[in-house]
Amino acid sequence: MSLFDRIMAAADVKRVMVSPEKALPGRAEALPIPAVHAVLGHPLRGAADDDGTFAHGGVGRWPAPLHTIVLAGGCFWGVEEIFWQVPGVYTTAVGYVGGYTPNPTYEEVCTAQTGHTEATLVVFDPAQVSVEDLLALFFTIHDPTQEMRQGNDVGTQYRSAIYTSTVADAEAAAAAAQRFAPVLAAAGFGPVTTEIGELRVVGDGHFYYAEPVHQQYLHHNPHGYRCHASTGLTFPTAG
């Protein structure tokens, strides 16, 4: 087998979702995270419950009127950078979601043996920015038709996904995907492959915060890697 064939075979393996029973064991201890967002100055995680645990899949409790949504559109560095600049976004954080390994490390996620995808937690004020506007932006900054990859980044950790904290937001995400689908089809793209669902029922139902080095990575490393395999298409306006 040639080097090229070996590389392609390895890439194909990384596109296959690991089963829960074969996922890496992980660890009980959560990875440490910075106290506040390096750009926005707000906490990365909501308040803990009285027993010290964090509700809502690990993101904690946020005061009204803040809402949360988790968006996966390829390498989380660039996705987070885009969303922390949106007016009405209170804070963002990157992490691992949709898998089975508790408290995985970046290196473990890269093996495709945890089941997680790289994702960005977006905490926002719906009075300032609607979930529909966030979804429209999300669908246009990546290619939602590239199953288990974004551009040259290949593997289950790069799959497109939307995980919500409410049924209503999951329904809004499904509706947004349906609205964008004919635009994609008319331009010659395939069907939308974005996973959509409530965070609590996806994988082990947990958002695991990534290591401190990944939080607001492009603020600390402004010339760092960005992968936006965008289709270049415009999300259709309402009406």
Coordinates of N, CA and C in Angstrom, one line a residue:
M1 N 0.8 -1.2 0.0 CA 0.0 0.0 0.0 C 0.9 1.2 0.0
S2 N 0.6 2.2 -0.9 CA 1.4 3.4 -1.0 C 1.1 4.3 0.2
L3 N 2.0 5.3 0.4 CA 1.8 6.3 1.4 C 0.5 7.0 1.3
F4 N 0.1 7.3 0.0 CA -1.2 8.0 -0.2 C -2.3 7.1 0.2
D5 N -2.2 5.8 -0.2 CA -3.3 4.9 0.2 C -3.4 4.7 1.7
R6 N -2.3 4.7 2.4 CA -2.3 4.6 3.8 C -3.0 5.9 4.5
I7 N -2.7 7.0 3.9 CA -3.2 8.3 4.4 C -4.8 8.3 4.2
M8 N -5.2 7.8 3.0 CA -6.6 7.8 2.7 C -7.3 6.8 3.6
A9 N -6.7 5.7 3.8 CA -7.3 4.7 4.7 C -7.5 5.2 6.1
A10 N -6.5 5.9 6.6 CA -6.6 6.4 7.9 C -7.7 7.5 8.0
A11 N -7.8 8.3 7.0 CA -8.9 9.3 6.9 C -10.2 8.6 6.9
D12 N -10.4 7.5 6.2 CA -11.7 6.8 6.1 C -12.0 6.3 7.5
V13 N -11.1 5.8 8.2 CA -11.3 5.3 9.6 C -11.8 6.4 10.5
K14 N -11.3 7.5 10.4 CA -11.6 8.7 11.2 C -13.0 9.2 10.9
R15 N -13.6 8.8 9.8 CA -15.0 9.2 9.5 C -16.0 8.3 10.1
V16 N -15.6 7.2 10.7 CA -16.6 6.3 11.3 C -16.8 6.6 12.8
M17 N -18.1 6.7 13.2 CA -18.4 7.0 14.6 C -18.1 5.8 15.4
V18 N -17.4 6.0 16.5 CA -17.1 5.0 17.5 C -18.3 4.6 18.2
S19 N -18.5 3.4 18.6 CA -19.6 3.0 19.4 C -19.4 3.3 20.9
P20 N -20.4 3.5 21.7 CA -20.2 3.8 23.1 C -19.3 2.8 23.8
E21 N -19.5 1.6 23.6 CA -18.7 0.6 24.3 C -17.2 0.5 23.9
K22 N -16.9 1.1 22.7 CA -15.5 1.1 22.3 C -14.8 2.4 22.4
A23 N -15.6 3.4 23.0 CA -15.0 4.7 23.1 C -13.9 4.7 24.2
L24 N -13.0 5.6 24.1 CA -11.9 5.7 25.2 C -12.5 6.0 26.5
P25 N -11.9 5.5 27.6 CA -12.5 5.6 28.9 C -12.5 7.0 29.5
G26 N -11.6 7.9 29.1 CA -11.6 9.2 29.6 C -11.2 9.3 31.1
R27 N -11.8 10.2 31.8 CA -11.5 10.5 33.2 C -12.6 11.1 34.0
A28 N -12.6 11.1 35.2 CA -13.6 11.7 36.1 C -13.4 13.1 36.3
E29 N -12.2 13.6 36.2 CA -11.9 15.0 36.5 C -12.1 15.9 35.3
A30 N -12.8 17.0 35.5 CA -12.9 17.9 34.4 C -11.6 18.7 34.1
L31 N -11.4 19.1 32.8 CA -10.2 19.9 32.5 C -10.4 21.3 33.1
P32 N -9.4 21.9 33.5 CA -9.5 23.3 34.0 C -9.8 24.3 32.8
I33 N -10.5 25.3 33.1 CA -10.8 26.4 32.1 C -10.5 27.7 32.7
P34 N -10.3 28.7 31.9 CA -10.1 30.1 32.4 C -11.3 30.6 33.1
A35 N -11.2 31.5 34.0 CA -12.3 32.1 34.8 C -13.2 32.9 33.9
V36 N -12.6 33.7 33.0 CA -13.4 34.6 32.2 C -12.9 34.5 30.7
H37 N -13.8 35.0 29.8 CA -13.5 35.1 28.4 C -12.4 36.1 28.1
A38 N -11.4 35.8 27.3 CA -10.3 36.7 27.1 C -10.7 37.9 26.3
V39 N -11.8 37.9 25.6 CA -12.2 39.1 24.8 C -13.4 39.8 25.5
L40 N -14.4 39.0 25.9 CA -15.7 39.5 26.4 C -15.7 39.8 27.9
G41 N -14.8 39.1 28.6 CA -14.7 39.4 30.0 C -15.7 38.7 30.9
H42 N -16.6 37.8 30.3 CA -17.6 37.2 31.1 C -17.2 35.7 31.3
P43 N -17.8 35.1 32.3 CA -17.5 33.7 32.6 C -17.7 32.7 31.4
L44 N -17.0 31.7 31.3 CA -17.1 30.7 30.3 C -18.2 29.7 30.6
R45 N -18.5 29.5 31.9 CA -19.4 28.5 32.4 C -20.4 29.2 33.3
G46 N -21.7 28.7 33.3 CA -22.7 29.2 34.2 C -22.5 28.8 35.6
A47 N -23.4 29.1 36.5 CA -23.3 28.8 37.9 C -23.5 27.4 38.2
A48 N -22.8 26.9 39.2 CA -23.0 25.5 39.6 C -24.2 25.3 40.5
D49 N -24.7 24.1 40.6 CA -25.8 23.8 41.6 C -25.2 23.7 43.0
D50 N -26.0 23.6 44.0 CA -25.6 23.5 45.4 C -24.6 22.4 45.6
D51 N -24.7 21.3 44.8 CA -23.9 20.1 45.0 C -22.5 20.2 44.3
G52 N -22.3 21.4 43.6 CA -21.1 21.6 42.9 C -21.1 21.1 41.4
T53 N -22.2 20.5 41.0 CA -22.2 20.0 39.6 C -22.8 21.1 38.7
F54 N -22.6 21.0 37.4 CA -23.1 22.0 36.5 C -24.2 21.4 35.6
A55 N -25.3 22.0 35.7 CA -26.5 21.5 35.0 C -26.4 21.8 33.5
H56 N -27.5 21.3 32.8 CA -27.6 21.6 31.4 C -26.4 21.1 30.6
G57 N -26.0 19.8 30.9 CA -24.9 19.2 30.1 C -23.6 19.8 30.4
G58 N -23.4 20.4 31.6 CA -22.1 20.8 32.0 C -21.8 22.3 31.8
V59 N -22.8 23.0 31.2 CA -22.5 24.4 30.9 C -23.0 25.3 32.0
G60 N -23.7 24.7 33.0 CA -24.2 25.5 34.2 C -25.4 26.3 33.9
R61 N -25.8 27.0 35.0 CA -27.1 27.8 34.9 C -26.7 29.3 34.6
W62 N -27.4 29.8 33.6 CA -27.2 31.2 33.3 C -28.4 32.0 33.6
P63 N -28.2 33.3 34.1 CA -29.3 34.1 34.5 C -30.2 34.5 33.3
A64 N -31.5 34.7 33.5 CA -32.3 35.2 32.5 C -31.8 36.6 32.1
P65 N -31.9 36.9 30.8 CA -32.6 36.2 29.7 C -31.7 35.4 28.9
L66 N -30.5 35.1 29.3 CA -29.5 34.4 28.5 C -29.9 33.0 28.1
H67 N -29.6 32.6 26.8 CA -29.9 31.3 26.3 C -28.5 30.7 25.8
T68 N -28.5 29.4 25.6 CA -27.3 28.7 25.1 C -27.6 27.9 23.9
I69 N -26.6 27.8 23.1 CA -26.7 26.9 21.9 C -25.3 26.4 21.6
V70 N -25.1 25.2 21.2 CA -23.8 24.6 20.9 C -23.7 24.4 19.4
L71 N -22.7 24.9 18.7 CA -22.6 24.9 17.3 C -21.3 24.2 16.9
A72 N -21.3 23.3 16.0 CA -20.1 22.6 15.5 C -20.0 22.7 14.0
G73 N -19.0 23.4 13.5 CA -18.8 23.7 12.1 C -17.4 23.6 11.6
G74 N -16.7 22.5 12.1 CA -15.3 22.3 11.8 C -14.4 22.8 12.9
C75 N -13.2 23.1 12.7 CA -12.2 23.5 13.7 C -12.8 24.6 14.6
F76 N -12.9 24.3 15.9 CA -13.6 25.3 16.8 C -12.9 26.6 17.0
W77 N -11.6 26.7 16.6 CA -10.9 28.0 16.8 C -11.6 29.1 16.0
G78 N -11.8 28.9 14.7 CA -12.4 29.9 13.9 C -13.8 30.1 14.1
V79 N -14.6 29.1 14.4 CA -16.0 29.2 14.7 C -16.2 30.1 15.9
E80 N -15.5 29.8 17.0 CA -15.6 30.7 18.2 C -15.3 32.1 17.9
E81 N -14.2 32.4 17.1 CA -13.9 33.8 16.8 C -15.0 34.5 16.1
I82 N -15.7 33.9 15.2 CA -16.8 34.5 14.5 C -17.9 34.9 15.5
F83 N -18.3 34.0 16.4 CA -19.5 34.2 17.2 C -19.2 35.1 18.4
W84 N -17.9 35.2 18.9 CA -17.7 36.2 20.0 C -17.8 37.6 19.5
Q85 N -17.8 37.8 18.2 CA -17.9 39.2 17.6 C -19.4 39.6 17.3
V86 N -20.3 38.7 17.5 CA -21.7 39.0 17.2 C -22.3 39.8 18.3
P87 N -22.9 41.0 18.0 CA -23.6 41.8 19.1 C -24.7 40.9 19.7
G88 N -24.8 41.0 21.0 CA -25.8 40.2 21.7 C -25.3 38.9 22.2
V89 N -24.1 38.4 21.8 CA -23.4 37.2 22.4 C -22.7 37.6 23.7
Y90 N -23.1 37.0 24.7 CA -22.6 37.3 26.1 C -21.2 36.6 26.3
T91 N -21.1 35.4 25.9 CA -19.8 34.7 26.0 C -19.8 33.5 25.1
T92 N -18.6 33.0 24.8 CA -18.4 31.8 24.0 C -17.3 30.9 24.7
A93 N -17.3 29.6 24.4 CA -16.3 28.7 24.8 C -16.2 27.5 23.9
V94 N -15.1 26.9 23.7 CA -15.0 25.8 22.9 C -14.9 24.5 23.7
G95 N -15.3 23.4 23.1 CA -15.3 22.1 23.8 C -15.7 21.0 22.9
Y96 N -15.9 19.9 23.5 CA -16.2 18.6 22.8 C -17.6 18.1 23.2
V97 N -18.3 17.6 22.2 CA -19.7 17.3 22.4 C -20.2 16.2 21.5
G98 N -21.2 15.5 21.8 CA -21.8 14.5 21.0 C -21.1 13.2 21.0
G99 N -20.2 13.0 22.0 CA -19.5 11.7 22.1 C -19.8 11.0 23.4
Y100 N -18.9 10.1 23.7 CA -19.1 9.2 24.9 C -18.0 9.2 25.9
T101 N -16.8 9.7 25.6 CA -15.7 9.7 26.5 C -15.8 10.8 27.5
P102 N -15.9 10.6 28.8 CA -16.0 11.7 29.8 C -14.7 12.5 29.8
N103 N -14.8 13.8 29.8 CA -13.7 14.8 30.0 C -12.5 14.4 29.0
P104 N -12.8 14.3 27.7 CA -11.7 14.0 26.8 C -10.7 15.1 26.6
T105 N -9.5 14.7 26.2 CA -8.5 15.7 25.9 C -8.5 15.9 24.3
Y106 N -7.9 17.0 23.9 CA -7.9 17.2 22.5 C -7.2 16.1 21.7
E107 N -6.1 15.6 22.3 CA -5.4 14.5 21.6 C -6.3 13.2 21.5
E108 N -7.1 13.0 22.5 CA -8.1 11.8 22.4 C -9.2 12.1 21.4
V109 N -9.7 13.3 21.3 CA -10.7 13.6 20.4 C -10.2 13.4 18.9
C110 N -8.9 13.8 18.7 CA -8.3 13.6 17.4 C -8.2 12.2 16.9
T111 N -8.3 11.2 17.8 CA -8.2 9.8 17.4 C -9.5 9.3 16.8
A112 N -10.6 10.1 16.9 CA -11.9 9.7 16.5 C -12.4 8.5 17.3
Q113 N -11.8 8.3 18.5 CA -12.3 7.2 19.4 C -13.0 7.7 20.6
T114 N -13.5 9.0 20.6 CA -14.3 9.5 21.7 C -15.7 9.8 21.2
G115 N -15.9 10.0 19.9 CA -17.2 10.3 19.3 C -17.6 11.7 19.4
H116 N -16.7 12.6 19.9 CA -17.0 14.0 20.0 C -16.7 14.8 18.7
T117 N -17.4 15.9 18.6 CA -17.1 16.9 17.5 C -16.7 18.1 18.2
E118 N -15.8 18.9 17.6 CA -15.3 20.1 18.1 C -16.5 21.1 18.0
A119 N -16.8 21.9 19.1 CA -17.9 22.7 19.1 C -17.7 24.0 19.8
T120 N -18.6 25.0 19.6 CA -18.5 26.2 20.3 C -19.8 26.5 21.0
L121 N -19.7 26.7 22.3 CA -20.9 27.1 23.1 C -21.1 28.6 22.9
V122 N -22.3 29.0 22.6 CA -22.6 30.4 22.4 C -23.7 30.7 23.4
V123 N -23.4 31.7 24.3 CA -24.4 32.2 25.3 C -24.8 33.5 24.8
F124 N -26.1 33.7 24.6 CA -26.6 35.0 24.0 C -27.9 35.5 24.6
D125 N -28.1 36.8 24.4 CA -29.3 37.4 24.9 C -30.3 37.5 23.7
P126 N -31.4 36.7 23.7 CA -32.3 36.7 22.6 C -33.0 38.0 22.3
A127 N -32.9 39.0 23.3 CA -33.5 40.3 23.0 C -32.6 41.1 22.1
Q128 N -31.3 40.7 22.0 CA -30.3 41.4 21.2 C -30.0 40.7 19.9
V129 N -30.0 39.4 19.9 CA -29.8 38.6 18.7 C -30.6 37.3 18.8
S130 N -31.3 37.0 17.8 CA -32.2 35.9 17.8 C -31.5 34.6 17.5
V131 N -32.1 33.5 17.9 CA -31.5 32.2 17.6 C -31.5 32.0 16.1
E132 N -32.5 32.5 15.4 CA -32.6 32.4 14.0 C -31.4 33.1 13.3
D133 N -31.1 34.2 13.8 CA -29.9 35.0 13.2 C -28.6 34.2 13.4
L134 N -28.5 33.6 14.6 CA -27.3 32.8 14.9 C -27.2 31.6 14.0
L135 N -28.3 31.0 13.7 CA -28.4 29.8 12.9 C -28.1 30.2 11.4
A136 N -28.6 31.3 11.0 CA -28.3 31.7 9.6 C -26.8 32.0 9.4
L137 N -26.2 32.6 10.4 CA -24.7 32.8 10.3 C -24.0 31.5 10.3
F138 N -24.4 30.6 11.2 CA -23.8 29.3 11.3 C -23.8 28.5 10.0
F139 N -24.9 28.5 9.3 CA -25.0 27.7 8.1 C -24.2 28.3 7.0
T140 N -23.8 29.6 7.1 CA -23.1 30.2 6.0 C -21.6 30.3 6.2
I141 N -21.1 29.9 7.4 CA -19.6 30.0 7.7 C -19.0 28.6 7.5
H142 N -19.7 27.6 7.2 CA -19.1 26.3 6.9 C -20.0 25.6 5.8
D143 N -19.6 24.4 5.5 CA -20.3 23.6 4.5 C -21.1 22.5 5.2
P144 N -22.4 22.7 5.4 CA -23.1 21.7 6.1 C -23.4 20.4 5.4
T145 N -22.9 20.3 4.2 CA -23.1 19.1 3.4 C -21.9 18.2 3.4
Q146 N -20.8 18.6 4.0 CA -19.6 17.8 4.1 C -19.7 16.8 5.3
E147 N -20.2 15.7 5.1 CA -20.3 14.8 6.3 C -19.0 14.3 6.8
M148 N -18.8 14.4 8.1 CA -17.6 14.0 8.8 C -16.3 14.7 8.3
R149 N -16.4 16.0 7.9 CA -15.3 16.7 7.5 C -15.6 18.2 7.3
Q150 N -14.6 19.0 7.2 CA -14.7 20.4 6.7 C -13.4 20.7 6.0
G151 N -13.5 20.9 4.7 CA -12.4 21.1 3.9 C -11.4 20.0 4.0
N152 N -10.1 20.3 4.3 CA -9.1 19.3 4.5 C -9.1 18.6 5.8
D153 N -9.9 19.1 6.7 CA -10.0 18.5 8.1 C -11.0 17.4 8.0
V154 N -10.5 16.2 8.2 CA -11.4 15.0 8.0 C -11.5 14.2 9.3
G155 N -12.7 13.8 9.6 CA -12.9 13.0 10.8 C -14.2 13.3 11.5
T156 N -14.7 12.5 12.4 CA -15.9 12.7 13.2 C -15.9 14.0 14.0
Q157 N -14.7 14.4 14.4 CA -14.5 15.6 15.2 C -14.8 16.9 14.4
Y158 N -15.0 16.8 13.1 CA -15.3 18.0 12.3 C -16.7 17.9 11.7
R159 N -17.5 17.1 12.2 CA -18.9 17.0 11.7 C -19.7 18.2 12.1
S160 N -20.6 18.6 11.2 CA -21.5 19.7 11.5 C -22.6 19.3 12.4
A161 N -22.9 20.1 13.4 CA -23.9 19.8 14.4 C -24.4 21.0 15.1
I162 N -25.7 20.9 15.5 CA -26.3 22.0 16.3 C -27.0 21.3 17.5
Y163 N -26.6 21.6 18.7 CA -27.2 21.0 19.9 C -27.7 22.1 20.8
T164 N -29.0 22.0 21.1 CA -29.7 23.1 21.8 C -30.1 22.7 23.2
S165 N -30.5 23.8 24.0 CA -30.9 23.6 25.3 C -32.5 23.5 25.4
T166 N -33.2 23.8 24.3 CA -34.6 23.7 24.4 C -35.2 23.0 23.1
V167 N -36.4 22.5 23.2 CA -37.0 21.8 22.1 C -37.3 22.9 21.0
A168 N -37.7 24.1 21.4 CA -38.0 25.2 20.5 C -36.8 25.5 19.6
D169 N -35.6 25.6 20.3 CA -34.4 26.0 19.5 C -34.0 24.8 18.5
A170 N -34.3 23.6 19.0 CA -34.0 22.5 18.1 C -34.9 22.5 16.9
E171 N -36.1 22.9 17.1 CA -37.1 23.0 16.0 C -36.7 24.2 15.1
A172 N -36.2 25.2 15.6 CA -35.7 26.4 14.8 C -34.5 26.0 14.0
A173 N -33.7 25.2 14.6 CA -32.5 24.7 13.8 C -32.9 23.8 12.7
A174 N -33.8 22.9 12.9 CA -34.3 22.0 11.8 C -35.0 22.8 10.7
A175 N -35.7 23.9 11.1 CA -36.4 24.7 10.1 C -35.3 25.5 9.3
A176 N -34.3 26.0 10.0 CA -33.2 26.7 9.2 C -32.5 25.8 8.2
A177 N -32.3 24.5 8.6 CA -31.6 23.6 7.7 C -32.5 23.3 6.5
Q178 N -33.8 23.2 6.7 CA -34.8 23.0 5.6 C -34.8 24.2 4.7
R179 N -34.7 25.4 5.3 CA -34.7 26.6 4.4 C -33.5 26.7 3.6
F180 N -32.3 26.3 4.1 CA -31.1 26.4 3.4 C -30.9 25.3 2.4
A181 N -31.5 24.2 2.6 CA -31.4 23.0 1.7 C -31.6 23.3 0.2
P182 N -32.7 23.9 -0.2 CA -32.9 24.2 -1.6 C -31.9 25.1 -2.2
V183 N -31.4 26.1 -1.4 CA -30.3 27.0 -1.9 C -29.1 26.2 -2.2
L184 N -28.7 25.2 -1.3 CA -27.6 24.4 -1.5 C -27.8 23.5 -2.7
A185 N -29.0 22.9 -2.8 CA -29.2 22.0 -4.0 C -29.2 22.7 -5.3
A186 N -29.7 24.0 -5.3 CA -29.7 24.7 -6.6 C -28.3 25.1 -7.0
A187 N -27.3 25.1 -6.1 CA -25.9 25.4 -6.4 C -25.1 24.2 -6.6
G188 N -25.7 23.0 -6.6 CA -25.0 21.8 -6.9 C -24.5 21.0 -5.6
F189 N -24.8 21.5 -4.4 CA -24.4 20.8 -3.2 C -25.3 19.7 -2.9
G190 N -24.8 18.8 -2.0 CA -25.6 17.7 -1.5 C -26.6 18.1 -0.4
P191 N -27.2 17.1 0.2 CA -28.1 17.4 1.3 C -27.4 17.8 2.6
V192 N -28.1 18.5 3.4 CA -27.5 19.0 4.7 C -27.3 17.7 5.6
T193 N -26.1 17.6 6.2 CA -25.8 16.5 7.0 C -25.7 16.9 8.5
T194 N -26.0 18.1 8.8 CA -25.9 18.7 10.2 C -26.7 17.9 11.1
E195 N -26.1 17.4 12.2 CA -26.8 16.8 13.3 C -27.5 17.8 14.1
I196 N -28.8 17.6 14.4 CA -29.6 18.6 15.1 C -30.4 17.9 16.2
G197 N -30.3 18.4 17.4 CA -31.0 17.8 18.5 C -30.7 18.6 19.8
E198 N -31.4 18.2 20.9 CA -31.2 18.7 22.2 C -29.9 18.1 22.7
L199 N -29.1 19.0 23.4 CA -27.8 18.5 23.9 C -28.0 17.4 24.9
R200 N -29.0 17.4 25.7 CA -29.2 16.4 26.7 C -29.4 14.9 26.2
V201 N -29.7 14.8 24.9 CA -30.0 13.5 24.4 C -28.9 13.1 23.3
V202 N -27.9 13.8 23.1 CA -26.9 13.6 22.1 C -25.6 13.0 22.8
G203 N -25.1 11.9 22.3 CA -24.0 11.3 22.9 C -24.3 11.0 24.4
D204 N -23.4 11.5 25.3 CA -23.6 11.3 26.7 C -24.3 12.5 27.3
G205 N -24.8 13.4 26.4 CA -25.5 14.6 26.9 C -24.7 15.7 27.5
H206 N -23.4 15.7 27.2 CA -22.5 16.6 27.9 C -21.7 17.4 27.0
F207 N -21.5 18.7 27.3 CA -20.5 19.6 26.7 C -19.3 19.6 27.6
Y208 N -18.1 19.1 27.1 CA -16.9 19.1 27.8 C -16.0 20.3 27.4
Y209 N -15.7 21.2 28.3 CA -14.9 22.3 27.9 C -13.5 21.9 27.5
A210 N -13.0 22.5 26.4 CA -11.6 22.1 26.0 C -10.6 22.8 26.9
E211 N -9.3 22.4 26.7 CA -8.2 22.9 27.4 C -8.1 24.4 27.3
P212 N -7.5 25.1 28.3 CA -7.3 26.5 28.2 C -6.7 27.0 27.0
V213 N -5.7 26.3 26.4 CA -5.0 26.8 25.2 C -5.9 26.9 24.0
H214 N -7.1 26.2 24.0 CA -8.0 26.3 22.9 C -9.0 27.4 23.1
Q215 N -9.2 27.9 24.3 CA -10.2 28.9 24.6 C -9.8 30.3 24.0
Q216 N -10.6 30.8 23.1 CA -10.3 32.1 22.4 C -8.9 32.0 21.8
Y217 N -8.6 30.9 21.2 CA -7.3 30.7 20.6 C -6.9 31.7 19.6
L218 N -7.8 32.2 18.8 CA -7.4 33.2 17.8 C -7.2 34.6 18.3
H219 N -7.7 34.8 19.5 CA -7.4 36.1 20.2 C -5.9 36.1 20.6
H220 N -5.5 35.0 21.1 CA -4.1 34.8 21.6 C -3.1 34.6 20.4
N221 N -3.7 34.0 19.4 CA -2.8 33.7 18.2 C -3.5 34.2 16.9
P222 N -3.5 35.5 16.7 CA -4.3 36.1 15.6 C -4.0 35.6 14.2
H223 N -2.8 35.0 14.1 CA -2.5 34.5 12.7 C -2.6 33.0 12.7
G224 N -3.3 32.4 13.6 CA -3.5 31.0 13.7 C -4.4 30.4 12.6
Y225 N -4.6 29.1 12.7 CA -5.4 28.4 11.6 C -6.9 28.7 11.7
R226 N -7.5 28.9 10.5 CA -8.9 29.0 10.4 C -9.4 28.1 9.3
C227 N -10.3 27.3 9.5 CA -10.9 26.5 8.4 C -12.4 26.8 8.3
H228 N -12.7 27.6 7.3 CA -14.1 27.9 7.0 C -14.4 27.4 5.6
A229 N -14.8 26.1 5.4 CA -15.1 25.6 4.1 C -16.5 26.0 3.7
S230 N -16.6 27.3 3.6 CA -17.9 27.9 3.3 C -18.4 27.6 1.9
T231 N -19.7 27.5 1.7 CA -20.2 27.3 0.4 C -20.2 28.6 -0.4
G232 N -20.1 29.7 0.3 CA -20.2 31.0 -0.4 C -21.6 31.4 -0.7
L233 N -22.6 30.7 -0.2 CA -24.0 31.0 -0.5 C -24.6 31.9 0.6
T234 N -25.7 32.6 0.3 CA -26.3 33.4 1.2 C -27.6 32.7 1.8
F235 N -27.7 32.8 3.1 CA -28.9 32.3 3.7 C -30.1 33.0 3.3
P236 N -31.2 32.4 2.9 CA -32.4 33.1 2.4 C -33.1 33.9 3.5
T237 N -33.5 35.1 3.1 CA -34.2 36.0 4.1 C -35.6 35.5 4.3
A238 N -36.2 35.9 5.4 CA -37.6 35.5 5.7 C -38.5 36.1 4.7
G239 N -39.6 35.4 4.4 CA -40.7 35.9 3.6 C -40.9 35.1 2.3

